[in-house]
């Protein structure tokens, strides 16, 4: 400024600048375009700021007029930007509303109905089969006395067979029942044969693996009458297995030991995952354990005041989850109790 400065510039063409700004603002299609245009004209290094900064180089008589004109252009551009911003916002709002429009005259999408849990289906199916054979369905408590769970079943406190069942003790002489067999005692005590009943229910053991869960379900069966034989037991269990799993179901009876039956057997079915070839689910044996069975021990009958000279009975206790695993090809018992709808929907 002052002497030695280059000759004063001619006044900038503010009208042309305003016209360009107006056109660019009108062309802005969204907020970020608009911000860019605004910065270009009104920003610290924008066109208007440059004009204002250049005022000092103008002849003094021009300075006031150009300064006023530049400020007026600044105000106009700001108004155009505001107006454009409001227009863009209401357009995008309208667009969003249009996208969310609800046509209340459209038919409903329909809910998908749920279905029974596969364990419920299994228990109902089991009940159905045995009701057809004239058995009744009974229940017993899940918190059971030591007497019913062990003693009356021929397992006094020092009996080694108690170790076979990893027991959850509750309080005093109560346990979470480790099997449904205590209901045999409850069913026979105070009643006389003929007796034919099943007991579906939850049981508890300190056990966890792909085939074991600390809570699982069994169905106990008991039939006591005159002339009941092991042949009756096998016949009933074969019919039962074929009802559940189909006519070509293969079973295997293995001689075994339970304190409350004599003779005793464990019952296996062919592993459905490898068709008997051996796999991880059946521990390479080709068979999966389903439960235990046998002829009711005379001492157990006597414990319930049923005359062992006159009556015999058979009993069995099957794992219900094993049956569901066989039916649906489920490799892990836990899948039944995780409550994962993605799994349950497939069953
Ligand atoms: N209660 C036995 C168990 O859970 C199974 C069983 C029931 C065996 C009835 C024989 C007779 O292991």
XYZ file of C-alpha atoms and ligand atoms in Angstrom:
359
model
C 0.000 0.000 0.000
C 1.091 3.532 -0.459
C 4.091 4.447 -2.553
C 5.996 1.803 -4.450
C 2.876 -0.377 -4.816
C 1.857 -1.606 -8.280
C -0.880 0.432 -9.927
C -4.343 -0.093 -8.425
C -6.422 -2.957 -9.834
C -9.696 -2.305 -11.525
C -12.661 -3.074 -9.241
C -13.600 -6.757 -9.252
C -16.742 -7.826 -11.048
C -18.839 -8.674 -8.029
C -22.043 -9.183 -10.026
C -20.419 -11.897 -12.127
C -19.088 -13.537 -8.980
C -22.568 -13.461 -7.408
C -24.137 -14.941 -10.526
C -21.631 -17.835 -10.538
C -22.258 -18.494 -6.876
C -26.021 -18.473 -7.389
C -25.770 -21.003 -10.230
C -23.459 -23.318 -8.273
C -25.649 -23.176 -5.182
C -28.688 -24.072 -7.256
C -26.751 -27.022 -8.728
C -25.715 -28.421 -5.323
C -27.487 -31.753 -4.927
C -26.746 -32.479 -1.314
C -25.429 -31.002 1.903
C -21.792 -31.749 1.180
C -21.895 -30.171 -2.293
C -23.498 -27.181 -0.672
C -20.846 -26.922 2.050
C -18.154 -27.037 -0.607
C -19.741 -24.232 -2.622
C -20.219 -22.150 0.499
C -16.559 -22.585 1.482
C -15.460 -21.650 -2.006
C -17.245 -18.293 -1.845
C -17.614 -17.423 1.831
C -14.749 -19.335 3.443
C -11.662 -17.680 4.965
C -9.829 -18.134 1.662
C -12.984 -17.871 -0.441
C -13.657 -15.518 -3.360
C -15.392 -12.846 -1.288
C -12.635 -12.825 1.300
C -10.107 -12.352 -1.494
C -12.018 -9.355 -2.793
C -12.120 -7.831 0.680
C -8.441 -8.465 1.160
C -7.660 -6.814 -2.160
C -9.508 -3.606 -1.303
C -6.327 -1.975 -0.098
C -4.902 -2.093 -3.603
C -7.791 -0.131 -5.057
C -7.804 3.630 -5.524
C -9.077 5.138 -2.288
C -12.277 6.502 -3.809
C -13.258 2.960 -4.905
C -12.612 1.263 -1.597
C -15.823 2.144 0.270
C -18.123 1.254 -2.590
C -16.402 -2.068 -3.330
C -16.282 -2.978 0.360
C -20.024 -2.370 0.740
C -20.816 -4.224 -2.466
C -18.676 -7.193 -1.413
C -20.411 -7.371 1.971
C -23.799 -7.185 0.287
C -22.822 -10.049 -2.045
C -21.665 -12.011 0.983
C -25.083 -11.610 2.589
C -26.901 -12.604 -0.598
C -24.770 -15.720 -1.089
C -25.386 -16.679 2.505
C -29.141 -16.341 1.979
C -29.028 -18.485 -1.160
C -27.080 -21.149 0.712
C -29.618 -21.110 3.572
C -32.526 -21.361 1.167
C -30.893 -24.200 -0.763
C -30.110 -26.040 2.466
C -33.721 -25.839 3.590
C -34.930 -27.050 0.201
C -32.532 -30.022 0.191
C -33.504 -30.996 3.731
C -37.196 -30.990 3.055
C -36.661 -32.954 -0.158
C -34.721 -35.666 1.631
C -37.260 -35.727 4.440
C -40.061 -36.172 1.909
C -38.106 -38.942 0.229
C -37.595 -40.754 3.539
C -41.270 -40.462 4.345
C -42.251 -41.801 0.943
C -40.006 -44.833 1.506
C -41.661 -45.547 4.817
C -45.195 -45.281 3.595
C -47.466 -47.905 5.069
C -50.205 -49.347 2.965
C -52.718 -50.502 5.543
C -54.783 -52.182 2.864
C -52.075 -54.774 2.073
C -52.740 -58.299 3.379
C -50.680 -59.290 6.472
C -47.351 -61.073 6.059
C -48.529 -63.949 8.261
C -46.709 -65.348 11.307
C -44.881 -68.647 11.139
C -46.357 -71.077 13.666
C -43.948 -72.652 16.137
C -43.802 -76.354 16.870
C -43.398 -78.606 19.843
C -39.917 -79.233 21.179
C -38.570 -82.568 19.888
C -38.375 -83.841 23.475
C -42.058 -83.067 23.992
C -42.876 -84.863 20.761
C -40.826 -87.858 21.941
C -42.498 -88.011 25.366
C -45.954 -87.824 23.807
C -45.057 -90.516 21.328
C -43.750 -92.786 24.085
C -46.887 -92.191 26.152
C -49.050 -92.943 23.139
C -47.370 -96.277 22.541
C -47.616 -97.479 26.143
C -51.171 -96.252 26.641
C -51.990 -98.492 23.696
C -50.481 -101.453 25.591
C -52.631 -100.687 28.629
C -49.876 -99.027 30.695
C -50.674 -95.999 32.825
C -48.494 -92.884 33.068
C -47.165 -91.935 36.490
C -44.892 -89.319 37.961
C -42.656 -88.876 40.969
C -40.707 -86.045 42.608
C -37.402 -84.855 41.147
C -36.093 -84.105 44.647
C -36.202 -87.629 45.970
C -35.386 -89.342 49.247
C -32.303 -91.470 49.567
C -34.669 -94.292 50.522
C -36.558 -94.262 47.212
C -33.585 -93.406 44.991
C -31.213 -95.947 46.562
C -32.107 -98.014 49.642
C -35.408 -99.516 48.503
C -33.769 -100.294 45.155
C -31.318 -102.574 46.894
C -28.560 -99.963 47.196
C -27.855 -99.425 50.904
C -25.426 -96.634 51.856
C -22.309 -98.796 51.557
C -23.310 -100.355 48.240
C -20.661 -99.799 45.555
C -23.332 -99.370 42.882
C -24.128 -95.957 44.356
C -20.870 -94.772 42.800
C -22.199 -95.646 39.339
C -24.446 -92.606 39.544
C -22.759 -89.289 40.207
C -25.320 -87.937 42.593
C -26.283 -84.354 43.300
C -27.093 -84.284 47.014
C -29.623 -81.696 48.097
C -30.045 -81.577 51.868
C -30.016 -84.205 54.557
C -31.189 -87.447 52.983
C -32.528 -85.859 49.785
C -31.025 -86.088 46.308
C -31.889 -84.940 42.820
C -33.113 -88.292 41.565
C -30.420 -89.990 39.514
C -32.928 -92.139 37.640
C -36.675 -92.669 37.347
C -36.464 -96.052 39.099
C -37.498 -94.613 42.523
C -40.973 -94.261 41.040
C -41.063 -98.070 40.829
C -40.974 -98.051 44.634
C -43.611 -95.335 44.884
C -45.849 -97.177 42.423
C -45.596 -100.566 44.171
C -45.814 -99.350 47.750
C -49.375 -99.730 48.979
C -50.581 -101.305 45.738
C -50.771 -104.849 44.470
C -50.199 -106.283 40.976
C -51.161 -106.374 38.222
C -49.221 -103.167 37.575
C -48.300 -101.730 34.207
C -46.936 -98.209 34.118
C -44.400 -95.871 32.612
C -42.751 -92.836 34.185
C -41.332 -90.193 31.886
C -39.285 -87.591 33.739
C -36.160 -85.586 34.307
C -33.181 -87.056 36.130
C -29.871 -85.562 37.224
C -26.275 -86.731 37.227
C -22.929 -85.039 37.581
C -21.944 -85.812 34.017
C -21.185 -83.832 30.857
C -20.093 -84.983 27.389
C -21.457 -85.051 23.828
C -23.779 -87.837 24.916
C -24.362 -86.750 28.528
C -25.952 -83.710 30.107
C -26.302 -83.073 33.878
C -30.054 -83.043 33.401
C -31.668 -85.515 31.076
C -34.884 -87.439 30.666
C -35.687 -91.088 31.097
C -38.756 -93.176 30.698
C -39.077 -95.869 33.292
C -41.264 -98.871 32.603
C -42.631 -101.362 35.120
C -44.840 -104.359 34.657
C -45.570 -106.716 37.560
C -47.941 -109.632 37.395
C -48.006 -113.412 37.632
C -45.901 -115.134 34.954
C -44.107 -112.080 33.579
C -40.893 -113.170 31.816
C -37.766 -111.722 30.252
C -39.372 -112.669 26.930
C -42.190 -110.215 27.680
C -39.602 -107.548 28.383
C -37.817 -108.142 25.076
C -41.074 -108.214 23.154
C -42.241 -104.931 24.648
C -38.889 -103.207 24.060
C -38.620 -104.371 20.452
C -42.151 -103.162 19.742
C -41.343 -99.895 21.504
C -38.126 -99.314 19.516
C -39.821 -100.130 16.217
C -42.705 -97.829 17.017
C -40.269 -94.980 17.609
C -37.588 -95.584 15.021
C -39.028 -97.814 12.333
C -39.409 -101.523 11.580
C -35.767 -102.206 10.728
C -34.430 -100.869 14.044
C -31.647 -103.080 15.348
C -31.283 -103.616 19.105
C -28.671 -105.366 21.193
C -29.177 -106.708 24.728
C -25.947 -106.915 26.747
C -25.792 -108.791 30.042
C -25.212 -106.235 32.767
C -25.731 -105.473 36.427
C -28.208 -103.330 38.331
C -28.850 -103.911 42.044
C -32.607 -103.708 41.515
C -32.948 -106.189 38.636
C -31.847 -109.774 38.163
C -31.031 -110.733 35.496
C -30.113 -107.326 34.069
C -29.253 -106.087 30.613
C -28.206 -102.948 28.895
C -29.903 -102.098 25.655
C -28.202 -100.497 22.665
C -29.401 -99.448 19.244
C -27.364 -99.363 16.049
C -25.513 -96.083 15.698
C -27.447 -94.096 13.074
C -24.506 -91.805 12.341
C -22.207 -94.495 10.938
C -24.722 -97.338 10.436
C -22.588 -99.429 12.753
C -19.184 -98.801 11.165
C -17.915 -96.864 14.194
C -17.664 -93.089 14.583
C -16.990 -90.425 17.234
C -20.608 -90.319 18.406
C -20.708 -94.028 19.247
C -17.051 -94.097 20.409
C -16.218 -96.372 17.459
C -18.422 -99.165 18.816
C -21.201 -99.018 16.217
C -23.821 -99.023 18.989
C -25.380 -96.358 21.185
C -26.522 -97.121 24.694
C -30.233 -96.538 25.159
C -30.914 -97.758 28.667
C -31.010 -100.528 31.226
C -33.556 -103.226 31.927
C -34.144 -106.495 33.690
C -36.424 -108.552 35.896
C -37.384 -106.742 39.102
C -35.221 -108.091 41.941
C -37.298 -110.177 44.429
C -35.888 -108.061 47.259
C -37.268 -104.909 45.638
C -40.709 -106.507 45.387
C -40.463 -107.536 49.036
C -39.404 -103.998 50.038
C -42.765 -102.849 48.667
C -44.783 -105.694 50.244
C -45.332 -107.413 46.918
C -45.002 -111.189 47.283
C -41.965 -112.310 45.204
C -43.143 -115.929 45.363
C -46.275 -115.073 43.489
C -45.298 -112.121 41.280
C -42.539 -111.273 38.872
C -41.961 -108.080 37.004
C -39.783 -106.447 34.447
C -38.480 -102.902 34.497
C -36.572 -100.696 32.115
C -35.211 -97.168 32.028
C -34.442 -95.582 28.658
C -32.709 -92.298 27.899
C -35.148 -90.168 25.954
C -32.587 -87.796 24.456
C -30.802 -90.717 22.870
C -34.008 -91.502 21.032
C -34.361 -87.925 19.822
C -30.720 -87.939 18.694
C -31.365 -91.119 16.753
C -34.540 -89.728 15.180
C -33.044 -86.452 14.032
C -29.402 -87.359 13.514
C -28.332 -84.984 16.296
C -24.706 -85.582 17.281
C -24.829 -83.639 20.581
C -27.310 -83.824 23.415
C -26.648 -80.180 24.319
C -28.276 -79.026 21.070
C -31.596 -80.069 22.599
C -31.268 -77.819 25.624
C -29.437 -74.740 24.332
C -32.740 -73.307 23.159
C -31.174 -72.201 19.870
C -34.139 -71.584 17.583
C -31.955 -72.010 14.492
C -31.354 -75.622 15.548
C -34.828 -76.352 16.879
C -36.472 -75.086 13.697
C -34.687 -77.821 11.757
C -36.072 -80.637 13.894
N -32.290 -96.939 36.512
C -31.305 -97.477 35.628
C -30.378 -96.356 35.193
O -30.780 -95.244 35.119
C -31.888 -98.099 34.405
C -32.740 -99.271 34.709
C -34.092 -99.115 34.941
C -32.177 -100.532 34.755
C -34.870 -100.214 35.219
C -32.957 -101.623 35.019
C -34.287 -101.467 35.242
O -29.238 -96.578 34.917
